Amino acid sequence: MTTSRRKFIKISALGLGGVAATTTALNLFGASSYLDELVRKNVAETFKRTATYCEVCFWKCAAWAYTNEKGEIKKIIGNDDDSHCYGRLCPRGTGGVGMYNDEDRLKTPLIRKTVNGEETFVEATWDEALDLIASKFKTIKETHGAESIALLKHGSPGKHLEHLLNAIGSDTIGEPAYAQCRGPRETGFKLTFGTWVGSPEPTDIRDTKCLVLIGSHIGENMHNSQVQEMSDAIDNGATIITVDPRFSTAASKSQHWLPIKPGTDIALMLAWMNVLIEENLYDKEYIEKYAIGFDELKDHVSTFTPEWAYSITTIKPEEIRRTARAMAYASPATIIHPGRHVVWYGDDTQRARAMAILNALLGSWGRRGGFYFKESLKLPSFPHPEYPKPKWTWKEVSAKYPLAEMGVTNEIIRASIPGENSEYPVKAWLVAGTNLTKAIPNKKLLEQAIESLDFMVVIDTMPMDVTGYADVVLPECTYLERYDEIRSATNREPSIAIRIPAVAPKYDSKPAWWIAKQIGERMGVGDQFAYDDYKEVLEYQLKELGTSFEELEQIGVKNYPRKSGPLYLNENELYSFTTSSGKIELYSQELKDLGFDPMPIFTKHPEPEQGYYRLNYGRAPMHTFSRTANNPNLNDLMDENNLWVNPKVARIIGLKTGQEVWLKNQDEVLSSFPIKVRITERTGFDAVYMVHGFGHQNKKLSRANGRGINDTELISKVAIDPIMGGTGMRGNFVTILTENPHKTI
Ligand SMILES: Nc1nc2c(c(=O)[nH]1)N[C@H]1C(S)=C(S)[C@@H](COP(=O)(O)OP(=O)(O)OC[C@H]3O[C@@H](n4cnc5c(=O)[nH]c(N)nc54)[C@H](O)[C@@H]3O)O[C@H]1N2
Ligand SMILES: Nc1nc2c(c(=O)[nH]1)N[C@H]1C(S)=C(S)[C@@H](COP(=O)(O)OP(=O)(O)OC[C@H]3O[C@@H](n4cnc5c(=O)[nH]c(N)nc54)[C@H](O)[C@@H]3O)O[C@H]1N2
Ligand code: SF4
Ligand SMILES: [Mo]
């Protein structure tokens, strides 16, 4: 295969984007409540409302889509009965209609062809595209086994394609929400309490008296009910402690902001444990009743004094003591928030363990104002024949990491390169709802893998960068134009929510459930898809759940009473945790047996060399990853990212706010585009900061192309978590270039 075979296809340039604006506040909610009210009161009668749940991020808020007589979507409003949104969508959810209206959307299937010696995409009919996919997949299945066909997915399309993959005999599945996101946290908390944290996090923020955020930048991280509950907690006088080298929105709402030296959080947490134990502030009764390994922990942290941590973290010993006492004072209504995007420095499972252990010492797991016991409803599955048993799955591919609990995306990618994992070779990718070049670090490895593939299909709503690598691109219709699986979420009470198309699919786009069925039928597993319309699946499941499609169509969300017992620990009853010992494991024998540290330790991480700054990144309230950059409504609120630079650094380099600069990282990787400087005290002088998700390469994205920098392309170095395979991405360093480096290259 020649190296040009899967060259990224760039398609003609188009116009420019809108006006820049910056807003960062917890109170972005309700910014449109006046309009909401107007719609509710005056137009609700003339407009038709359709039940849906939001797909702009994975909080999955239940909502109503309002359409007028012409069938145009006018507004999306949160469902009042939904515990994910309490009737209000975040700015991104409100702007969700922009996904539907975006004129840059993928409109027809595309097939890669060579025309006049140049590779390009040619428009195709659905039959042509689906026949091609089925025939290629059949060949791969016959030659290598169905296992060699991998699915990389995120979001709602994933479920339908997972069914397709399982139906043809593959379980080689991965998503960036594990090894690039929450993975270490789930593994770390499971080792300690026996359960994943999961989504939405069972943090009892509305009743908390002390919320400790370690890197979690809630307020910029806009997960809906969590932000609303935090806002209420602040109003109710809760103490907020934020540990973040950057002055985040959350830090600005905190009594205590601890501007920690990046990469040293474990040292701070060990010192907090030391204070809680040395000063007898921990919950003795709780620890005696529910935990094992306390003596080992006490011994372990005895030398990790605040004075020891001061030299590592730059946080003063008095501040470490003061904050530890504040947490203990409020306990058990104290939350050490587990964070969510936690793949930072490679020792992330251990950092998550430290958070879990602190929560245990404070007695907050299973306590009001700490963590509640979540509950969800199990969805009955629509009858289908048993899946064939694959010879190997994501588990074997990810086996290098003993406690990986989901497919490790980066390992599936590696297994696609000949010689890297010859036992479990991956030959084709089906990519759905994930923009790999933005979501997965180490672009070189990614491109090498893509280069080696026999076949690559991308299902997306937009001509995102990942589509440029595909052999076949399939246009999915947006969430407002389709049915999807029932949302069954864990929460204080179980609930289900439904997604019904508010309008017919625009252009020649189709829902993922239909695509999966079409490919399945062409591959001879049509009996796995015994329905003509996905509505039939919903009707069946809802009936089994004792309700009906008609009821959900009317109410959108149905809340059920709890069945698993009380929300919090019942102190008079024995409680068994789902760990192997049945107790909270402060000391982990499981880790020890696998050759890992049974209790977290602090290790030093690399520092930037002179002239280089740590590349820090995060979220903006009006955008989700890279998926919203081109959304006309959200692009209007923020059309590019900026580079936050400390005034001291700006002085040394001679930078001005608004000036365009380029970045080069420690491996000589250059940013594709420039970024505008924003000089601010809110970032320290050892790091620069940008919002993730910008710097789009695809020229078909008329508003987002070339605007700002893609942080991911500068993340060429990853620190892999040896326990579960997460890709630590915060150890990359950049230098700032004031001249365009591409002119001379
Ligand atoms: N608006 C919006 N909200 C979102 C999303 C979105 O795309 N847009 N995505 C959602 C998803 S999937 C996720 S996973 C979450 C991610 O949101 P979080 O879990 O809150 O994010 P992180 O990326 O872990 O944290 C970013 C913060 O960590 C700080 N930080 C950097 N290095 C260090 C360090 O060494 N120590 C400490 N203590 N802090 C550090 C940064 O300055 C920044 O403020 O957001 C969710 N919410
Ligand atoms: N450098 C860096 N890398 C990161 C992160 C970071 O902060 N910095 N964050 C990490 C985290 S926490 C996460 S969870 C992941 C997120 O990773 P992804 O979910 O891959 O993030 P996006 O960049 O939004 O890509 C989503 C893709 O799905 C498409 N899409 C949107 N809606 C639909 C739909 O309804 N159907 C289909 N078929 N496609 C759709 C979008 O057009 C886009 O191409 O990224 C991780 N990677
Ligand atoms: S938090 Fe915002 S973007 Fe995410 S699902 Fe809810 S409304 Fe949509
Ligand atoms: Mo995430």
PDB file of N, CA and C in Angstrom, residues 221-304:
ATOM      1  N   ASN A 221     -16.575  23.239  32.306  1.00  0.00           N
ATOM      2  CA  ASN A 221     -17.161  21.918  32.091  1.00  0.00           C
ATOM      3  C   ASN A 221     -18.633  22.084  32.457  1.00  0.00           C
ATOM      4  N   MET A 222     -19.488  22.026  31.464  1.00  0.00           N
ATOM      5  CA  MET A 222     -20.867  22.482  31.613  1.00  0.00           C
ATOM      6  C   MET A 222     -21.857  21.338  31.818  1.00  0.00           C
ATOM      7  N   HIS A 223     -21.458  20.266  32.442  1.00  0.00           N
ATOM      8  CA  HIS A 223     -22.429  19.189  32.659  1.00  0.00           C
ATOM      9  C   HIS A 223     -23.563  19.699  33.531  1.00  0.00           C
ATOM     10  N   ASN A 224     -24.716  19.689  32.932  1.00  0.00           N
ATOM     11  CA  ASN A 224     -25.864  20.486  33.324  1.00  0.00           C
ATOM     12  C   ASN A 224     -26.277  20.462  34.800  1.00  0.00           C
ATOM     13  N   SER A 225     -26.907  19.373  35.257  1.00  0.00           N
ATOM     14  CA  SER A 225     -27.446  19.390  36.619  1.00  0.00           C
ATOM     15  C   SER A 225     -26.335  19.590  37.642  1.00  0.00           C
ATOM     16  N   GLN A 226     -25.128  19.135  37.294  1.00  0.00           N
ATOM     17  CA  GLN A 226     -23.988  19.285  38.181  1.00  0.00           C
ATOM     18  C   GLN A 226     -23.661  20.773  38.402  1.00  0.00           C
ATOM     19  N   VAL A 227     -23.706  21.544  37.305  1.00  0.00           N
ATOM     20  CA  VAL A 227     -23.435  22.982  37.403  1.00  0.00           C
ATOM     21  C   VAL A 227     -24.547  23.666  38.195  1.00  0.00           C
ATOM     22  N   GLN A 228     -25.790  23.272  37.899  1.00  0.00           N
ATOM     23  CA  GLN A 228     -26.911  23.880  38.609  1.00  0.00           C
ATOM     24  C   GLN A 228     -26.847  23.566  40.112  1.00  0.00           C
ATOM     25  N   GLU A 229     -26.512  22.314  40.432  1.00  0.00           N
ATOM     26  CA  GLU A 229     -26.432  21.947  41.848  1.00  0.00           C
ATOM     27  C   GLU A 229     -25.278  22.667  42.533  1.00  0.00           C
ATOM     28  N   MET A 230     -24.182  22.850  41.810  1.00  0.00           N
ATOM     29  CA  MET A 230     -23.044  23.550  42.408  1.00  0.00           C
ATOM     30  C   MET A 230     -23.418  25.009  42.681  1.00  0.00           C
ATOM     31  N   SER A 231     -24.136  25.590  41.755  1.00  0.00           N
ATOM     32  CA  SER A 231     -24.589  26.956  41.930  1.00  0.00           C
ATOM     33  C   SER A 231     -25.495  27.082  43.163  1.00  0.00           C
ATOM     34  N   ASP A 232     -26.392  26.098  43.345  1.00  0.00           N
ATOM     35  CA  ASP A 232     -27.256  26.083  44.534  1.00  0.00           C
ATOM     36  C   ASP A 232     -26.438  25.885  45.805  1.00  0.00           C
ATOM     37  N   ALA A 233     -25.455  24.988  45.724  1.00  0.00           N
ATOM     38  CA  ALA A 233     -24.622  24.717  46.908  1.00  0.00           C
ATOM     39  C   ALA A 233     -23.898  25.999  47.332  1.00  0.00           C
ATOM     40  N   ILE A 234     -23.434  26.750  46.355  1.00  0.00           N
ATOM     41  CA  ILE A 234     -22.751  28.020  46.663  1.00  0.00           C
ATOM     42  C   ILE A 234     -23.731  28.968  47.365  1.00  0.00           C
ATOM     43  N   ASP A 235     -24.950  29.052  46.811  1.00  0.00           N
ATOM     44  CA  ASP A 235     -25.973  29.907  47.437  1.00  0.00           C
ATOM     45  C   ASP A 235     -26.282  29.450  48.861  1.00  0.00           C
ATOM     46  N   ASN A 236     -26.192  28.144  49.095  1.00  0.00           N
ATOM     47  CA  ASN A 236     -26.490  27.613  50.424  1.00  0.00           C
ATOM     48  C   ASN A 236     -25.295  27.683  51.368  1.00  0.00           C
ATOM     49  N   GLY A 237     -24.241  28.302  50.922  1.00  0.00           N
ATOM     50  CA  GLY A 237     -23.108  28.527  51.807  1.00  0.00           C
ATOM     51  C   GLY A 237     -22.083  27.410  51.871  1.00  0.00           C
ATOM     52  N   ALA A 238     -22.128  26.492  50.916  1.00  0.00           N
ATOM     53  CA  ALA A 238     -21.129  25.411  50.921  1.00  0.00           C
ATOM     54  C   ALA A 238     -19.729  25.993  50.702  1.00  0.00           C
ATOM     55  N   THR A 239     -18.752  25.331  51.303  1.00  0.00           N
ATOM     56  CA  THR A 239     -17.353  25.719  51.089  1.00  0.00           C
ATOM     57  C   THR A 239     -16.873  25.084  49.785  1.00  0.00           C
ATOM     58  N   ILE A 240     -16.313  25.885  48.901  1.00  0.00           N
ATOM     59  CA  ILE A 240     -15.760  25.321  47.667  1.00  0.00           C
ATOM     60  C   ILE A 240     -14.241  25.449  47.728  1.00  0.00           C
ATOM     61  N   ILE A 241     -13.577  24.333  47.486  1.00  0.00           N
ATOM     62  CA  ILE A 241     -12.115  24.308  47.459  1.00  0.00           C
ATOM     63  C   ILE A 241     -11.704  23.867  46.056  1.00  0.00           C
ATOM     64  N   THR A 242     -10.964  24.704  45.357  1.00  0.00           N
ATOM     65  CA  THR A 242     -10.570  24.342  43.997  1.00  0.00           C
ATOM     66  C   THR A 242      -9.052  24.245  43.891  1.00  0.00           C
ATOM     67  N   VAL A 243      -8.618  23.093  43.419  1.00  0.00           N
ATOM     68  CA  VAL A 243      -7.189  22.868  43.198  1.00  0.00           C
ATOM     69  C   VAL A 243      -6.971  22.922  41.695  1.00  0.00           C
ATOM     70  N   ASP A 244      -6.335  23.953  41.226  1.00  0.00           N
ATOM     71  CA  ASP A 244      -6.151  24.112  39.783  1.00  0.00           C
ATOM     72  C   ASP A 244      -5.035  25.126  39.570  1.00  0.00           C
ATOM     73  N   PRO A 245      -4.048  24.791  38.748  1.00  0.00           N
ATOM     74  CA  PRO A 245      -2.979  25.768  38.512  1.00  0.00           C
ATOM     75  C   PRO A 245      -3.511  27.023  37.813  1.00  0.00           C
ATOM     76  N   ARG A 246      -4.677  26.888  37.204  1.00  0.00           N
ATOM     77  CA  ARG A 246      -5.278  27.989  36.468  1.00  0.00           C
ATOM     78  C   ARG A 246      -6.417  28.568  37.314  1.00  0.00           C
ATOM     79  N   PHE A 247      -6.637  29.857  37.215  1.00  0.00           N
ATOM     80  CA  PHE A 247      -7.751  30.474  37.932  1.00  0.00           C
ATOM     81  C   PHE A 247      -9.009  30.215  37.103  1.00  0.00           C
ATOM     82  N   SER A 248      -9.622  29.058  37.351  1.00  0.00           N
ATOM     83  CA  SER A 248     -10.789  28.631  36.573  1.00  0.00           C
ATOM     84  C   SER A 248     -12.019  29.391  37.047  1.00  0.00           C
ATOM     85  N   THR A 249     -13.126  29.225  36.310  1.00  0.00           N
ATOM     86  CA  THR A 249     -14.386  29.824  36.754  1.00  0.00           C
ATOM     87  C   THR A 249     -14.736  29.310  38.147  1.00  0.00           C
ATOM     88  N   ALA A 250     -14.544  27.995  38.357  1.00  0.00           N
ATOM     89  CA  ALA A 250     -14.829  27.417  39.672  1.00  0.00           C
ATOM     90  C   ALA A 250     -13.935  28.040  40.742  1.00  0.00           C
ATOM     91  N   ALA A 251     -12.661  28.261  40.408  1.00  0.00           N
ATOM     92  CA  ALA A 251     -11.741  28.874  41.375  1.00  0.00           C
ATOM     93  C   ALA A 251     -12.263  30.252  41.789  1.00  0.00           C
ATOM     94  N   SER A 252     -12.854  30.963  40.826  1.00  0.00           N
ATOM     95  CA  SER A 252     -13.346  32.315  41.116  1.00  0.00           C
ATOM     96  C   SER A 252     -14.555  32.286  42.044  1.00  0.00           C
ATOM     97  N   LYS A 253     -15.169  31.121  42.227  1.00  0.00           N
ATOM     98  CA  LYS A 253     -16.328  30.987  43.118  1.00  0.00           C
ATOM     99  C   LYS A 253     -15.928  30.306  44.426  1.00  0.00           C
ATOM    100  N   SER A 254     -14.644  30.100  44.632  1.00  0.00           N
ATOM    101  CA  SER A 254     -14.188  29.287  45.764  1.00  0.00           C
ATOM    102  C   SER A 254     -13.670  30.119  46.932  1.00  0.00           C
ATOM    103  N   GLN A 255     -13.870  29.598  48.144  1.00  0.00           N
ATOM    104  CA  GLN A 255     -13.234  30.202  49.327  1.00  0.00           C
ATOM    105  C   GLN A 255     -11.745  29.924  49.305  1.00  0.00           C
ATOM    106  N   HIS A 256     -11.396  28.738  48.826  1.00  0.00           N
ATOM    107  CA  HIS A 256      -9.989  28.356  48.776  1.00  0.00           C
ATOM    108  C   HIS A 256      -9.618  27.995  47.349  1.00  0.00           C
ATOM    109  N   TRP A 257      -8.711  28.738  46.779  1.00  0.00           N
ATOM    110  CA  TRP A 257      -8.145  28.355  45.488  1.00  0.00           C
ATOM    111  C   TRP A 257      -6.695  27.954  45.733  1.00  0.00           C
ATOM    112  N   LEU A 258      -6.378  26.730  45.409  1.00  0.00           N
ATOM    113  CA  LEU A 258      -5.015  26.228  45.594  1.00  0.00           C
ATOM    114  C   LEU A 258      -4.347  26.115  44.224  1.00  0.00           C
ATOM    115  N   PRO A 259      -3.557  27.132  43.851  1.00  0.00           N
ATOM    116  CA  PRO A 259      -2.928  27.116  42.521  1.00  0.00           C
ATOM    117  C   PRO A 259      -1.718  26.177  42.513  1.00  0.00           C
ATOM    118  N   ILE A 260      -2.028  24.926  42.401  1.00  0.00           N
ATOM    119  CA  ILE A 260      -1.003  23.885  42.565  1.00  0.00           C
ATOM    120  C   ILE A 260      -0.042  23.843  41.380  1.00  0.00           C
ATOM    121  N   LYS A 261       1.174  23.425  41.655  1.00  0.00           N
ATOM    122  CA  LYS A 261       2.116  23.185  40.569  1.00  0.00           C
ATOM    123  C   LYS A 261       1.609  21.976  39.783  1.00  0.00           C
ATOM    124  N   PRO A 262       1.469  22.086  38.443  1.00  0.00           N
ATOM    125  CA  PRO A 262       0.888  20.983  37.674  1.00  0.00           C
ATOM    126  C   PRO A 262       1.581  19.648  37.941  1.00  0.00           C
ATOM    127  N   GLY A 263       0.782  18.609  37.997  1.00  0.00           N
ATOM    128  CA  GLY A 263       1.342  17.259  38.117  1.00  0.00           C
ATOM    129  C   GLY A 263       1.705  16.833  39.528  1.00  0.00           C
ATOM    130  N   THR A 264       1.302  17.606  40.532  1.00  0.00           N
ATOM    131  CA  THR A 264       1.716  17.259  41.898  1.00  0.00           C
ATOM    132  C   THR A 264       0.523  16.971  42.822  1.00  0.00           C
ATOM    133  N   ASP A 265      -0.634  16.747  42.244  1.00  0.00           N
ATOM    134  CA  ASP A 265      -1.855  16.575  43.059  1.00  0.00           C
ATOM    135  C   ASP A 265      -1.785  15.413  44.043  1.00  0.00           C
ATOM    136  N   ILE A 266      -1.102  14.341  43.648  1.00  0.00           N
ATOM    137  CA  ILE A 266      -1.047  13.190  44.566  1.00  0.00           C
ATOM    138  C   ILE A 266      -0.330  13.593  45.860  1.00  0.00           C
ATOM    139  N   ALA A 267       0.700  14.427  45.746  1.00  0.00           N
ATOM    140  CA  ALA A 267       1.427  14.870  46.951  1.00  0.00           C
ATOM    141  C   ALA A 267       0.490  15.658  47.871  1.00  0.00           C
ATOM    142  N   LEU A 268      -0.307  16.539  47.285  1.00  0.00           N
ATOM    143  CA  LEU A 268      -1.270  17.305  48.086  1.00  0.00           C
ATOM    144  C   LEU A 268      -2.251  16.368  48.787  1.00  0.00           C
ATOM    145  N   MET A 269      -2.748  15.391  48.049  1.00  0.00           N
ATOM    146  CA  MET A 269      -3.748  14.494  48.636  1.00  0.00           C
ATOM    147  C   MET A 269      -3.153  13.618  49.743  1.00  0.00           C
ATOM    148  N   LEU A 270      -1.897  13.203  49.546  1.00  0.00           N
ATOM    149  CA  LEU A 270      -1.245  12.425  50.609  1.00  0.00           C
ATOM    150  C   LEU A 270      -1.098  13.286  51.868  1.00  0.00           C
ATOM    151  N   ALA A 271      -0.792  14.567  51.684  1.00  0.00           N
ATOM    152  CA  ALA A 271      -0.651  15.464  52.844  1.00  0.00           C
ATOM    153  C   ALA A 271      -2.009  15.689  53.517  1.00  0.00           C
ATOM    154  N   TRP A 272      -3.051  15.802  52.717  1.00  0.00           N
ATOM    155  CA  TRP A 272      -4.395  15.922  53.306  1.00  0.00           C
ATOM    156  C   TRP A 272      -4.714  14.682  54.148  1.00  0.00           C
ATOM    157  N   MET A 273      -4.371  13.493  53.620  1.00  0.00           N
ATOM    158  CA  MET A 273      -4.607  12.254  54.397  1.00  0.00           C
ATOM    159  C   MET A 273      -3.820  12.308  55.694  1.00  0.00           C
ATOM    160  N   ASN A 274      -2.583  12.777  55.588  1.00  0.00           N
ATOM    161  CA  ASN A 274      -1.716  12.879  56.768  1.00  0.00           C
ATOM    162  C   ASN A 274      -2.381  13.759  57.837  1.00  0.00           C
ATOM    163  N   VAL A 275      -2.904  14.911  57.432  1.00  0.00           N
ATOM    164  CA  VAL A 275      -3.532  15.823  58.389  1.00  0.00           C
ATOM    165  C   VAL A 275      -4.797  15.191  58.979  1.00  0.00           C
ATOM    166  N   LEU A 276      -5.630  14.615  58.122  1.00  0.00           N
ATOM    167  CA  LEU A 276      -6.883  14.010  58.613  1.00  0.00           C
ATOM    168  C   LEU A 276      -6.599  12.930  59.651  1.00  0.00           C
ATOM    169  N   ILE A 277      -5.535  12.165  59.419  1.00  0.00           N
ATOM    170  CA  ILE A 277      -5.219  11.074  60.349  1.00  0.00           C
ATOM    171  C   ILE A 277      -4.480  11.607  61.585  1.00  0.00           C
ATOM    172  N   GLU A 278      -3.434  12.417  61.358  1.00  0.00           N
ATOM    173  CA  GLU A 278      -2.639  12.922  62.488  1.00  0.00           C
ATOM    174  C   GLU A 278      -3.488  13.769  63.443  1.00  0.00           C
ATOM    175  N   GLU A 279      -4.404  14.553  62.880  1.00  0.00           N
ATOM    176  CA  GLU A 279      -5.224  15.423  63.733  1.00  0.00           C
ATOM    177  C   GLU A 279      -6.539  14.748  64.151  1.00  0.00           C
ATOM    178  N   ASN A 280      -6.632  13.448  63.876  1.00  0.00           N
ATOM    179  CA  ASN A 280      -7.822  12.690  64.269  1.00  0.00           C
ATOM    180  C   ASN A 280      -9.124  13.257  63.726  1.00  0.00           C
ATOM    181  N   LEU A 281      -9.051  13.751  62.504  1.00  0.00           N
ATOM    182  CA  LEU A 281     -10.225  14.397  61.916  1.00  0.00           C
ATOM    183  C   LEU A 281     -11.028  13.451  61.037  1.00  0.00           C
ATOM    184  N   TYR A 282     -10.498  12.269  60.784  1.00  0.00           N
ATOM    185  CA  TYR A 282     -11.198  11.347  59.873  1.00  0.00           C
ATOM    186  C   TYR A 282     -12.373  10.690  60.592  1.00  0.00           C
ATOM    187  N   ASP A 283     -13.248  10.059  59.822  1.00  0.00           N
ATOM    188  CA  ASP A 283     -14.465   9.457  60.360  1.00  0.00           C
ATOM    189  C   ASP A 283     -14.140   8.057  60.900  1.00  0.00           C
ATOM    190  N   LYS A 284     -13.796   8.011  62.175  1.00  0.00           N
ATOM    191  CA  LYS A 284     -13.302   6.764  62.775  1.00  0.00           C
ATOM    192  C   LYS A 284     -14.317   5.634  62.704  1.00  0.00           C
ATOM    193  N   GLU A 285     -15.523   5.975  63.066  1.00  0.00           N
ATOM    194  CA  GLU A 285     -16.560   4.951  63.121  1.00  0.00           C
ATOM    195  C   GLU A 285     -16.791   4.329  61.738  1.00  0.00           C
ATOM    196  N   TYR A 286     -16.862   5.191  60.754  1.00  0.00           N
ATOM    197  CA  TYR A 286     -17.094   4.766  59.365  1.00  0.00           C
ATOM    198  C   TYR A 286     -15.947   3.871  58.896  1.00  0.00           C
ATOM    199  N   ILE A 287     -14.726   4.299  59.163  1.00  0.00           N
ATOM    200  CA  ILE A 287     -13.552   3.540  58.728  1.00  0.00           C
ATOM    201  C   ILE A 287     -13.516   2.176  59.415  1.00  0.00           C
ATOM    202  N   GLU A 288     -13.801   2.162  60.714  1.00  0.00           N
ATOM    203  CA  GLU A 288     -13.791   0.891  61.432  1.00  0.00           C
ATOM    204  C   GLU A 288     -14.842  -0.070  60.899  1.00  0.00           C
ATOM    205  N   LYS A 289     -16.000   0.496  60.590  1.00  0.00           N
ATOM    206  CA  LYS A 289     -17.119  -0.326  60.164  1.00  0.00           C
ATOM    207  C   LYS A 289     -16.956  -0.804  58.711  1.00  0.00           C
ATOM    208  N   TYR A 290     -16.491   0.079  57.850  1.00  0.00           N
ATOM    209  CA  TYR A 290     -16.577  -0.239  56.418  1.00  0.00           C
ATOM    210  C   TYR A 290     -15.254  -0.457  55.692  1.00  0.00           C
ATOM    211  N   ALA A 291     -14.123  -0.080  56.298  1.00  0.00           N
ATOM    212  CA  ALA A 291     -12.880  -0.086  55.505  1.00  0.00           C
ATOM    213  C   ALA A 291     -11.857  -1.098  56.005  1.00  0.00           C
ATOM    214  N   ILE A 292     -10.977  -1.493  55.111  1.00  0.00           N
ATOM    215  CA  ILE A 292      -9.804  -2.285  55.527  1.00  0.00           C
ATOM    216  C   ILE A 292      -8.536  -1.552  55.068  1.00  0.00           C
ATOM    217  N   GLY A 293      -7.451  -1.829  55.767  1.00  0.00           N
ATOM    218  CA  GLY A 293      -6.154  -1.272  55.368  1.00  0.00           C
ATOM    219  C   GLY A 293      -5.838   0.066  56.008  1.00  0.00           C
ATOM    220  N   PHE A 294      -6.593   0.435  57.065  1.00  0.00           N
ATOM    221  CA  PHE A 294      -6.339   1.747  57.665  1.00  0.00           C
ATOM    222  C   PHE A 294      -4.940   1.843  58.283  1.00  0.00           C
ATOM    223  N   ASP A 295      -4.514   0.808  58.980  1.00  0.00           N
ATOM    224  CA  ASP A 295      -3.196   0.863  59.639  1.00  0.00           C
ATOM    225  C   ASP A 295      -2.079   1.033  58.610  1.00  0.00           C
ATOM    226  N   GLU A 296      -2.207   0.301  57.497  1.00  0.00           N
ATOM    227  CA  GLU A 296      -1.204   0.432  56.429  1.00  0.00           C
ATOM    228  C   GLU A 296      -1.208   1.860  55.877  1.00  0.00           C
ATOM    229  N   LEU A 297      -2.419   2.411  55.720  1.00  0.00           N
ATOM    230  CA  LEU A 297      -2.526   3.769  55.171  1.00  0.00           C
ATOM    231  C   LEU A 297      -1.912   4.786  56.133  1.00  0.00           C
ATOM    232  N   LYS A 298      -2.220   4.615  57.402  1.00  0.00           N
ATOM    233  CA  LYS A 298      -1.709   5.535  58.420  1.00  0.00           C
ATOM    234  C   LYS A 298      -0.177   5.544  58.390  1.00  0.00           C
ATOM    235  N   ASP A 299       0.354   4.363  58.337  1.00  0.00           N
ATOM    236  CA  ASP A 299       1.798   4.202  58.274  1.00  0.00           C
ATOM    237  C   ASP A 299       2.359   4.853  56.994  1.00  0.00           C
ATOM    238  N   HIS A 300       1.672   4.564  55.891  1.00  0.00           N
ATOM    239  CA  HIS A 300       2.097   5.037  54.571  1.00  0.00           C
ATOM    240  C   HIS A 300       2.180   6.560  54.517  1.00  0.00           C
ATOM    241  N   VAL A 301       1.197   7.242  55.101  1.00  0.00           N
ATOM    242  CA  VAL A 301       1.159   8.708  54.943  1.00  0.00           C
ATOM    243  C   VAL A 301       1.846   9.451  56.099  1.00  0.00           C
ATOM    244  N   SER A 302       2.408   8.699  57.041  1.00  0.00           N
ATOM    245  CA  SER A 302       2.928   9.363  58.250  1.00  0.00           C
ATOM    246  C   SER A 302       4.031  10.381  57.950  1.00  0.00           C
ATOM    247  N   THR A 303       4.785  10.155  56.895  1.00  0.00           N
ATOM    248  CA  THR A 303       5.869  11.111  56.587  1.00  0.00           C
ATOM    249  C   THR A 303       5.443  12.164  55.563  1.00  0.00           C
ATOM    250  N   PHE A 304       4.267  11.996  55.003  1.00  0.00           N
ATOM    251  CA  PHE A 304       3.817  12.948  53.968  1.00  0.00           C
ATOM    252  C   PHE A 304       3.140  14.158  54.615  1.00  0.00           C
TER     253      PHE A 304
END
